[in-house]
């Protein structure tokens, strides 16, 4: 497990406590992070 994955998981737990409003932001953030990660990997 890499550092980014851990960060995302911790962030997800925090956001989940706050509620669904912040979840939208999380999903956008995750999509951006995944796109960057895929570009770096490939």
mmCIF file of C-alpha atoms in Angstrom:
data_model
loop_
_atom_site.group_PDB
_atom_site.id
_atom_site.type_symbol
_atom_site.label_atom_id
_atom_site.label_comp_id
_atom_site.label_asym_id
_atom_site.label_seq_id
_atom_site.Cartn_x
_atom_site.Cartn_y
_atom_site.Cartn_z
ATOM 1 C CA UNK A 1 0.000 0.000 0.000
ATOM 2 C CA UNK A 2 1.476 3.332 -1.026
ATOM 3 C CA UNK A 3 1.309 6.632 0.820
ATOM 4 C CA UNK A 4 -1.323 8.162 -1.470
ATOM 5 C CA UNK A 5 -3.688 5.245 -0.871
ATOM 6 C CA UNK A 6 -3.332 5.658 2.898
ATOM 7 C CA UNK A 7 -3.946 9.421 2.599
ATOM 8 C CA UNK A 8 -7.087 8.842 0.532
ATOM 9 C CA UNK A 9 -8.397 6.255 2.993
ATOM 10 C CA UNK A 10 -7.800 8.524 5.993
ATOM 11 C CA UNK A 11 -9.400 11.423 4.130
ATOM 12 C CA UNK A 12 -12.370 9.228 3.212
ATOM 13 C CA UNK A 13 -12.941 8.361 6.880
ATOM 14 C CA UNK A 14 -12.870 12.055 7.849
ATOM 15 C CA UNK A 15 -15.252 13.031 5.043
ATOM 16 C CA UNK A 16 -17.595 10.138 5.791
ATOM 17 C CA UNK A 17 -18.064 11.474 9.327
ATOM 18 C CA UNK A 18 -18.901 14.934 7.974
ATOM 19 C CA UNK A 19 -21.592 13.575 5.674
ATOM 20 C CA UNK A 20 -22.600 13.359 2.033
ATOM 21 C CA UNK A 21 -21.973 17.019 1.122
ATOM 22 C CA UNK A 22 -18.219 16.528 1.453
ATOM 23 C CA UNK A 23 -18.405 13.141 -0.269
ATOM 24 C CA UNK A 24 -18.915 14.822 -3.639
ATOM 25 C CA UNK A 25 -15.651 16.718 -3.162
ATOM 26 C CA UNK A 26 -13.931 13.471 -2.174
ATOM 27 C CA UNK A 27 -15.050 11.697 -5.329
ATOM 28 C CA UNK A 28 -13.807 14.566 -7.506
ATOM 29 C CA UNK A 29 -10.496 14.574 -5.621
ATOM 30 C CA UNK A 30 -10.151 10.810 -6.008
ATOM 31 C CA UNK A 31 -10.857 11.013 -9.754
ATOM 32 C CA UNK A 32 -8.168 13.677 -10.182
ATOM 33 C CA UNK A 33 -5.708 11.674 -8.072
ATOM 34 C CA UNK A 34 -6.436 8.473 -9.993
ATOM 35 C CA UNK A 35 -5.972 10.214 -13.337
ATOM 36 C CA UNK A 36 -2.594 11.575 -12.219
ATOM 37 C CA UNK A 37 -1.598 8.194 -10.776
ATOM 38 C CA UNK A 38 -2.571 6.350 -13.965
ATOM 39 C CA UNK A 39 -0.650 8.866 -16.098
ATOM 40 C CA UNK A 40 2.458 8.442 -13.939
ATOM 41 C CA UNK A 41 2.144 4.642 -13.941
ATOM 42 C CA UNK A 42 1.599 4.401 -17.705
#
